[in-house]
């Protein structure tokens, strides 16, 4: 068993840089073309050099991989393709030795249809207690042949699937991901046991998948909710999302986290814009932190970035007493990578661009590179914690034109590619500029990497002072040196419509130039910039960190 992290301030996560590992695409150790836990362990020195405080591993549990591992068949084991429990222990130990904490994903809204509970439920007749752990329901219409309600799946189509015996079960994601019934005591107990199972192995925290969906109003008649969670009511009255009862679940989880020293941390994934209700999940009596995905949905524009950051800081200040943490995210395994996304015109939705397989509009990768670096430097200058997605430190672009037959994501496959799948941000990392899989595997990579990945390889970038990898390393190190607990941000130069400029309370400043002409810098010492300065000015589409004379 691995020991807990040795010298931990309990609230390390408040200002952490957390690096998201999508294990199947990170590094493969055994040549089967699928990344694994031993591969991740072998790359820990790279992550230590990058300077991250923690890694978050997306699900590595046994899974039929219908949804990239978010269809879990056993919450207390490791998928044999990714390793063993001993590999988890070895990874945690090796990470802790390097001062890196480890967060795992908990998927409590749904299991895989291959989970023993669902197999038993499916085999049992309607009305059998084995079905109570899920949401089984009779259909509507003549002979119950219509779904029980109009609820939609996030992956397209109805959220109900009919079994041959006539009953329907609920799945807010794919039909192979049946939703659990959180009114059932077995379900509650199982997840508490699962949290302890991983915490006992030295896991430092948990990322909670679709945290706002667990509690559902199944009272009759089922209420209409045809719109997914896009426009949630702000009073907890939606039948499926963000119901008040869900908080009791997280209060019980907090009691589990507090059984450990240091207490385990958690971060909630909720797809509603961060607001007063979302912050309820971040209460110190619950999960502590909630993702704010607004930057990940922002186009490259000063007004949209400024709007997001101001709103997030204001939300945070309003809830400061409750203790919730600020978070920032620019890329993840669910959205097109920001080195491509930010090159799009503001009126083009990234999903629509992916739907055209990157053909319309064509993007300029150099523009994307500059903007992505500028956006990252802005994010890393903000108070709070930053969640990085593997490969963004290499400046990797999205791969929107993978061969159709290679695509795996259910969103794309199920809709005949009418809905944009998420494979393009999950392409395995290039570690070396040569070799058939760019050093990812000695076998054949499970998703093909385009030849254009070669110049992004880690080995090309590692000693290049101008590379994106070097920029991330410098920024993370500097941020650590400059970090302070005060989350106050003072806005400066607000009259320049091309510039976003703020000062942290210890005197450090960050200026992002969204405009088309170089922007003047006040006198002072430049600490870091995303592009070389242009005669002392910040070039268009770039960011500089600096300190004025006399500032601490
Ligand atoms: C959110 C995860 O990030 C995503 O990848 C997954 O498909 C859904 N939750 C369902 O678990």
XYZ file of C-alpha atoms and ligand atoms in Angstrom:
563
model
C 0.000 0.000 0.000
C 1.185 3.514 -0.737
C 1.538 6.055 1.998
C -0.422 9.297 2.031
C 1.352 12.319 0.656
C 3.974 13.173 3.269
C 4.021 16.948 3.780
C 0.672 18.214 2.696
C -1.056 21.430 3.518
C -4.651 20.214 3.611
C -5.781 22.759 1.033
C -2.936 22.262 -1.467
C -5.552 22.026 -4.224
C -6.528 25.697 -3.952
C -3.611 26.894 -6.060
C -2.452 23.651 -7.638
C -1.526 22.979 -11.233
C -3.206 19.652 -11.948
C -2.241 17.662 -15.048
C -4.960 15.496 -16.544
C -3.753 12.139 -17.831
C -5.995 10.255 -20.246
C -4.126 7.004 -19.600
C -4.932 5.225 -22.850
C -3.310 8.060 -24.810
C -0.451 9.092 -22.545
C 2.288 6.423 -22.746
C 2.223 2.708 -23.447
C 4.666 0.441 -21.594
C 3.802 -2.996 -22.998
C 3.474 -2.505 -26.734
C -0.249 -3.218 -27.057
C -0.840 0.269 -28.466
C -2.905 1.360 -25.457
C -1.397 3.677 -22.886
C -1.220 2.263 -19.368
C -0.347 2.981 -15.754
C 3.222 1.713 -16.012
C 3.650 4.012 -19.019
C 2.450 6.932 -16.922
C 4.871 5.997 -14.136
C 7.739 5.934 -16.599
C 6.960 9.547 -17.553
C 6.767 10.965 -14.048
C 10.132 12.701 -14.352
C 8.759 14.587 -17.341
C 5.818 15.713 -15.185
C 8.097 16.610 -12.286
C 10.156 18.770 -14.681
C 6.966 20.357 -15.913
C 6.351 21.258 -12.276
C 2.786 20.046 -11.798
C 1.430 19.589 -8.288
C -0.876 16.688 -9.074
C -2.025 14.334 -11.774
C -5.652 13.449 -12.379
C -6.116 10.050 -13.999
C -9.298 9.641 -16.013
C -10.902 6.221 -15.446
C -8.541 3.238 -15.634
C -11.065 0.765 -14.215
C -12.231 -2.404 -15.979
C -14.486 -1.178 -18.729
C -15.884 -2.262 -22.087
C -14.654 1.183 -23.225
C -17.902 2.255 -24.784
C -17.271 5.750 -23.406
C -13.498 5.875 -23.019
C -13.636 4.273 -19.570
C -16.532 6.356 -18.207
C -18.465 3.087 -18.411
C -17.090 1.367 -15.327
C -17.583 -2.363 -14.800
C -15.695 -2.555 -11.487
C -14.885 0.531 -9.438
C -12.257 -1.175 -7.300
C -9.919 -2.671 -9.866
C -7.787 -1.797 -12.893
C -8.563 -2.686 -16.498
C -6.059 -5.430 -17.405
C -5.144 -3.488 -20.548
C -4.024 -0.611 -18.331
C -2.344 -2.561 -15.538
C -3.045 -3.889 -12.077
C -3.720 -2.560 -8.599
C 0.003 -2.984 -7.928
C 0.624 -0.574 -10.810
C -1.612 1.970 -9.086
C 0.368 1.544 -5.882
C 3.666 1.877 -7.723
C 2.422 4.978 -9.566
C 1.196 6.641 -6.391
C 4.417 5.905 -4.564
C 6.594 7.136 -7.413
C 4.445 10.267 -7.848
C 4.548 11.064 -4.138
C 8.316 10.661 -4.103
C 8.449 13.412 -6.713
C 6.060 15.653 -4.788
C 3.162 14.945 -7.150
C -0.278 14.062 -5.770
C -2.700 11.712 -7.481
C -6.408 12.279 -8.171
C -8.687 9.575 -9.598
C -12.017 9.828 -11.362
C -15.198 8.644 -9.657
C -18.163 7.970 -11.938
C -21.206 7.800 -9.678
C -24.078 8.665 -12.027
C -23.922 5.501 -14.099
C -22.129 2.178 -14.341
C -21.280 0.107 -17.381
C -23.994 -2.298 -18.470
C -21.324 -4.939 -17.759
C -21.210 -4.054 -14.058
C -22.382 -7.112 -12.057
C -25.277 -5.079 -10.652
C -26.654 -4.270 -14.083
C -26.116 -7.781 -15.392
C -28.134 -9.061 -12.431
C -30.799 -6.387 -12.956
C -31.151 -7.219 -16.616
C -31.427 -10.930 -15.893
C -34.090 -10.353 -13.221
C -37.797 -9.949 -14.043
C -39.579 -6.563 -13.821
C -40.238 -5.637 -10.210
C -37.358 -7.733 -8.874
C -35.280 -6.045 -6.121
C -32.178 -6.504 -8.346
C -33.566 -3.695 -10.511
C -33.780 -1.183 -7.649
C -30.203 -0.004 -8.031
C -31.038 1.474 -11.442
C -33.994 3.389 -12.850
C -36.293 0.842 -14.465
C -39.681 2.041 -15.599
C -42.678 0.915 -17.616
C -43.107 2.609 -20.978
C -45.841 4.997 -21.988
C -48.345 4.732 -24.814
C -50.185 1.626 -25.959
C -48.407 -1.499 -24.691
C -45.767 0.677 -23.036
C -43.967 0.826 -26.356
C -43.001 4.497 -25.992
C -40.245 5.714 -23.658
C -41.492 6.623 -20.188
C -40.606 10.324 -20.699
C -39.055 12.763 -23.170
C -35.669 12.766 -21.400
C -32.725 12.988 -23.776
C -29.325 11.324 -23.700
C -26.228 13.542 -23.888
C -25.034 11.239 -26.639
C -28.127 11.731 -28.785
C -31.590 10.160 -28.820
C -33.835 9.104 -25.974
C -32.373 8.541 -22.514
C -34.460 5.362 -22.213
C -33.650 1.917 -23.578
C -36.144 -0.937 -23.731
C -35.327 -4.486 -22.671
C -36.916 -7.516 -24.347
C -39.160 -7.969 -21.277
C -40.786 -4.619 -22.064
C -39.329 -2.447 -19.273
C -37.161 0.565 -19.972
C -34.056 1.755 -18.125
C -32.630 5.244 -17.919
C -29.233 6.214 -19.364
C -28.325 9.895 -19.538
C -25.266 8.922 -21.588
C -24.936 5.873 -23.876
C -27.294 2.923 -23.531
C -24.353 0.950 -22.152
C -24.188 3.410 -19.221
C -27.333 2.788 -17.129
C -28.004 5.467 -14.499
C -27.772 4.407 -10.870
C -30.621 4.989 -8.435
C -29.129 7.073 -5.633
C -32.156 6.457 -3.414
C -30.909 2.907 -3.019
C -28.806 2.356 0.124
C -26.557 -0.207 -1.620
C -25.512 2.443 -4.128
C -24.642 4.943 -1.410
C -22.680 2.392 0.578
C -20.789 1.094 -2.456
C -19.465 4.527 -3.385
C -18.417 5.327 0.173
C -16.562 2.016 0.207
C -15.016 2.870 -3.156
C -13.760 6.244 -1.922
C -12.161 4.496 1.053
C -10.731 1.803 -1.191
C -8.745 4.383 -3.170
C -8.000 6.706 -0.267
C -6.541 3.732 1.620
C -4.178 3.194 -1.316
C -2.872 6.742 -0.918
C -4.996 8.478 -3.555
C -5.101 12.184 -2.662
C -8.391 13.202 -4.227
C -11.293 12.548 -6.527
C -12.703 14.145 -9.651
C -16.452 13.538 -9.572
C -18.095 12.861 -12.930
C -21.405 14.634 -13.712
C -21.713 15.431 -10.030
C -24.976 17.332 -10.467
C -26.942 14.440 -12.012
C -27.133 11.855 -9.229
C -30.438 12.800 -7.588
C -33.497 12.449 -9.811
C -37.153 13.131 -9.327
C -38.779 9.870 -10.382
C -42.176 10.715 -8.905
C -45.178 10.048 -11.132
C -45.950 11.356 -13.617
C -42.356 11.832 -14.829
C -41.866 15.466 -15.698
C -40.783 16.757 -19.071
C -37.075 17.638 -19.516
C -36.326 17.598 -23.228
C -33.389 20.060 -23.182
C -30.584 18.293 -21.287
C -28.936 20.519 -18.726
C -28.374 23.501 -20.994
C -30.821 25.851 -19.349
C -31.175 24.611 -15.823
C -33.664 26.329 -13.559
C -31.857 28.075 -10.725
C -34.111 26.723 -7.991
C -33.327 23.016 -7.984
C -36.619 22.035 -9.612
C -35.241 20.225 -12.658
C -36.188 16.516 -12.523
C -32.692 15.352 -13.512
C -30.002 17.881 -12.682
C -28.819 19.902 -9.736
C -31.483 18.781 -7.308
C -31.139 19.741 -3.659
C -31.075 16.107 -2.505
C -27.731 15.521 -4.213
C -25.956 17.541 -1.546
C -26.689 14.953 1.116
C -24.611 12.490 -0.919
C -21.625 14.846 -0.918
C -21.982 15.643 2.773
C -21.646 11.920 3.411
C -18.584 11.796 1.126
C -17.002 14.680 3.014
C -17.250 12.638 6.188
C -15.256 9.929 4.389
C -12.646 12.446 3.148
C -12.179 13.705 6.700
C -11.364 10.216 7.951
C -7.939 10.735 6.335
C -4.957 12.887 7.187
C -4.622 14.995 5.167
C -8.311 14.954 4.218
C -8.903 13.856 0.657
C -9.864 16.574 -1.831
C -12.535 16.471 -4.521
C -13.487 18.494 -7.567
C -16.947 18.359 -9.082
C -17.717 18.241 -12.760
C -20.979 20.070 -13.355
C -21.715 21.457 -16.785
C -23.874 24.355 -15.626
C -22.121 27.721 -15.753
C -20.552 28.418 -12.435
C -23.024 30.310 -10.310
C -24.455 30.413 -6.836
C -25.972 26.954 -7.088
C -22.823 25.389 -8.507
C -20.823 26.761 -5.607
C -22.996 24.724 -3.243
C -21.030 21.649 -4.378
C -17.813 23.395 -3.376
C -18.841 23.968 0.222
C -16.194 22.747 2.689
C -18.813 20.345 4.000
C -19.094 18.828 0.503
C -16.615 18.498 -2.372
C -14.547 21.666 -1.842
C -13.947 22.546 -5.467
C -15.952 22.701 -8.670
C -14.689 22.992 -12.231
C -15.373 26.268 -13.995
C -15.407 25.407 -17.694
C -16.158 28.901 -18.953
C -12.681 29.555 -20.389
C -12.877 26.296 -22.240
C -16.012 27.592 -23.911
C -14.674 31.083 -24.711
C -13.682 32.229 -28.152
C -10.498 34.298 -28.577
C -11.812 37.735 -27.732
C -10.856 40.194 -25.074
C -14.453 40.744 -24.062
C -15.307 37.117 -23.665
C -12.123 36.328 -21.686
C -12.582 39.421 -19.537
C -16.235 38.578 -18.963
C -15.432 35.028 -17.892
C -12.603 35.950 -15.560
C -14.507 38.808 -13.928
C -17.583 36.671 -13.419
C -15.570 33.761 -12.019
C -13.699 36.016 -9.583
C -16.932 37.678 -8.502
C -18.615 34.290 -7.975
C -15.644 33.199 -5.953
C -15.519 36.355 -3.842
C -19.232 36.027 -3.096
C -18.643 32.504 -1.834
C -15.285 33.096 -0.167
C -16.725 32.385 3.271
C -17.863 28.980 2.142
C -14.294 28.214 1.098
C -14.839 26.933 -2.440
C -11.833 26.967 -4.741
C -11.390 28.829 -8.034
C -10.555 26.668 -11.050
C -9.553 27.309 -14.657
C -9.555 24.921 -17.598
C -8.597 25.541 -21.233
C -8.553 21.985 -22.589
C -9.829 18.549 -21.616
C -10.609 15.139 -23.072
C -14.118 16.346 -23.930
C -13.538 19.413 -26.131
C -11.368 20.395 -29.115
C -7.864 21.359 -27.984
C -7.366 25.064 -27.365
C -4.424 25.351 -29.791
C -7.002 24.804 -32.543
C -10.163 26.103 -30.913
C -8.794 29.592 -30.290
C -7.889 29.960 -33.985
C -11.564 29.767 -34.927
C -13.539 32.925 -35.659
C -15.732 33.787 -32.647
C -18.939 32.931 -34.483
C -17.908 29.364 -35.300
C -18.741 26.812 -32.609
C -15.826 24.387 -32.172
C -18.241 21.441 -32.411
C -19.440 22.654 -35.812
C -15.849 22.883 -37.005
C -15.182 19.314 -35.837
C -18.345 18.213 -37.625
C -16.796 19.449 -40.891
C -13.672 17.430 -40.005
C -11.710 20.664 -39.813
C -12.549 21.684 -43.375
C -14.696 24.690 -42.685
C -13.236 27.034 -41.872
C -9.596 26.055 -42.355
C -7.670 27.311 -39.351
C -4.242 28.852 -39.208
C -2.220 26.734 -36.765
C 0.298 29.510 -36.157
C -2.525 31.769 -35.004
C -3.773 28.969 -32.783
C -0.303 28.415 -31.348
C 0.139 32.079 -30.420
C -3.314 32.441 -28.938
C -3.104 29.197 -26.998
C 0.208 30.226 -25.433
C -1.187 33.642 -24.593
C -4.344 32.160 -23.065
C -2.335 29.682 -21.006
C -0.094 32.406 -19.595
C -3.196 34.366 -18.649
C -4.723 31.335 -16.946
C -1.555 30.550 -15.020
C -1.364 34.128 -13.754
C -4.800 33.952 -12.194
C -5.406 32.942 -8.586
C -6.870 29.495 -8.045
C -5.977 26.158 -9.513
C -5.364 25.354 -13.165
C -6.234 22.018 -14.731
C -4.034 21.167 -17.731
C -4.840 18.454 -20.235
C -2.036 16.169 -21.425
C -0.403 17.426 -24.594
C -1.414 21.060 -24.222
C 2.093 21.704 -22.852
C 3.329 20.531 -26.268
C 0.940 22.915 -28.019
C -0.784 19.933 -29.644
C -3.594 20.887 -31.987
C -6.879 19.035 -32.377
C -6.902 16.232 -34.977
C -10.291 16.810 -36.604
C -9.730 14.564 -39.625
C -8.920 11.150 -38.186
C -9.973 8.346 -40.537
C -13.664 7.657 -39.936
C -13.030 3.964 -39.323
C -10.591 4.821 -36.514
C -13.080 6.910 -34.540
C -14.199 5.435 -31.214
C -16.210 8.029 -29.370
C -19.875 7.046 -28.993
C -21.022 10.614 -29.621
C -19.752 10.498 -33.189
C -20.251 6.827 -33.921
C -23.806 6.632 -32.639
C -24.930 9.627 -34.666
C -23.239 8.566 -37.875
C -20.814 11.431 -37.227
C -23.608 13.953 -37.262
C -22.610 14.873 -33.698
C -18.935 15.757 -33.280
C -17.003 13.043 -31.463
C -14.161 13.704 -29.022
C -11.466 11.492 -30.555
C -9.533 14.420 -32.006
C -8.307 15.572 -28.594
C -7.551 12.008 -27.445
C -4.876 11.109 -29.972
C -1.832 9.552 -28.227
C 0.998 11.921 -27.337
C 4.154 12.254 -29.456
C 7.159 11.690 -27.202
C 9.775 11.454 -29.971
C 9.794 13.066 -33.397
C 10.510 9.768 -35.147
C 9.228 6.214 -34.997
C 5.882 4.793 -36.060
C 4.023 6.010 -32.954
C 6.327 8.893 -32.014
C 7.556 6.994 -28.970
C 4.064 6.410 -27.581
C 4.157 2.631 -27.996
C 6.274 -0.080 -29.541
C 3.042 -1.426 -31.033
C 0.353 0.213 -33.129
C -1.350 3.150 -31.491
C -5.089 2.622 -30.755
C -5.854 5.963 -32.468
C -3.590 6.942 -35.356
C -1.327 9.954 -34.889
C -0.981 12.266 -37.884
C 2.516 12.781 -39.372
C 2.090 16.463 -38.468
C 2.630 15.525 -34.785
C 6.417 15.140 -35.347
C 7.454 18.751 -34.611
C 5.333 18.762 -31.440
C 7.200 15.797 -29.920
C 8.469 16.242 -26.384
C 12.057 15.379 -27.352
C 12.132 18.187 -29.940
C 10.805 20.723 -27.487
C 12.588 19.819 -24.325
C 15.795 21.832 -24.897
C 14.305 24.488 -27.157
C 14.029 27.774 -25.231
C 11.267 28.959 -27.569
C 9.111 25.822 -27.344
C 5.684 25.618 -25.796
C 6.966 22.956 -23.398
C 9.655 25.348 -22.155
C 7.058 28.101 -21.787
C 4.847 25.871 -19.641
C 7.793 24.802 -17.471
C 8.907 28.383 -16.903
C 5.395 29.619 -16.266
C 4.582 26.900 -13.749
C 7.861 27.432 -11.884
C 7.435 31.213 -11.812
C 3.823 30.956 -10.770
C 4.888 28.824 -7.848
C 7.493 31.373 -6.829
C 5.016 34.261 -7.159
C 1.980 32.499 -5.750
C 0.158 34.039 -2.829
C -3.061 33.121 -1.080
C -4.745 36.479 -1.731
C -7.129 36.014 -4.651
C -7.691 39.721 -5.290
C -7.163 40.851 -8.868
C -6.979 44.531 -9.801
C -7.975 45.401 -13.365
C -5.762 47.890 -15.210
C -5.751 49.545 -18.685
C -9.458 48.817 -18.889
C -10.001 51.540 -21.495
C -7.928 49.709 -24.134
C -10.366 47.398 -25.945
C -7.543 45.154 -27.180
C -5.934 44.539 -23.817
C -6.694 42.532 -20.723
C -4.416 43.605 -17.905
C -4.454 42.783 -14.208
C -2.315 42.926 -11.118
C -2.102 40.337 -8.356
C -1.980 41.794 -4.889
C 1.763 41.096 -4.479
C 2.511 43.402 -7.389
C 2.902 40.908 -10.230
C 1.085 41.940 -13.441
C -0.207 40.120 -16.484
C -1.074 41.785 -19.788
C -2.748 39.945 -22.661
C -2.786 41.641 -26.048
C -5.858 40.574 -28.041
C -5.389 43.446 -30.489
C -3.605 43.718 -33.808
C -0.847 46.148 -32.840
C 1.899 45.796 -30.218
C 0.889 47.020 -26.777
C 3.041 49.256 -24.552
C 4.282 47.803 -21.292
C 4.705 50.021 -18.250
C 8.299 50.341 -17.018
C 9.371 47.311 -15.142
C 10.940 43.897 -15.220
C 9.500 41.416 -17.701
C 9.257 38.027 -16.018
C 7.987 35.951 -18.929
C 6.242 36.424 -22.240
C 4.494 34.050 -24.596
C 6.259 35.608 -27.625
C 9.465 37.635 -27.845
C 8.694 41.274 -27.081
C 8.635 43.660 -30.011
C 10.810 46.662 -29.127
C 9.740 46.300 -25.504
C 6.074 45.999 -26.498
C 3.765 42.995 -26.164
C 3.042 41.723 -29.694
C -0.487 40.935 -30.849
C -1.877 37.631 -29.595
C 0.544 37.308 -26.753
C 0.853 37.709 -23.007
C 3.545 39.119 -20.739
C 4.101 38.839 -16.987
C 6.023 41.687 -15.418
C 6.690 43.656 -12.262
C 7.053 47.414 -11.920
C 9.993 48.924 -10.085
C 9.271 48.982 -6.380
C 6.669 46.215 -6.524
C 7.574 43.351 -4.165
C -17.990 13.569 -18.361
C -16.727 12.975 -18.878
O -15.726 13.971 -18.867
C -17.032 12.479 -20.262
O -15.865 12.090 -20.947
C -18.031 11.351 -20.156
O -18.408 10.943 -21.454
C -19.281 11.778 -19.402
N -18.983 12.539 -18.214
C -20.101 10.568 -18.977
O -19.463 9.879 -17.958
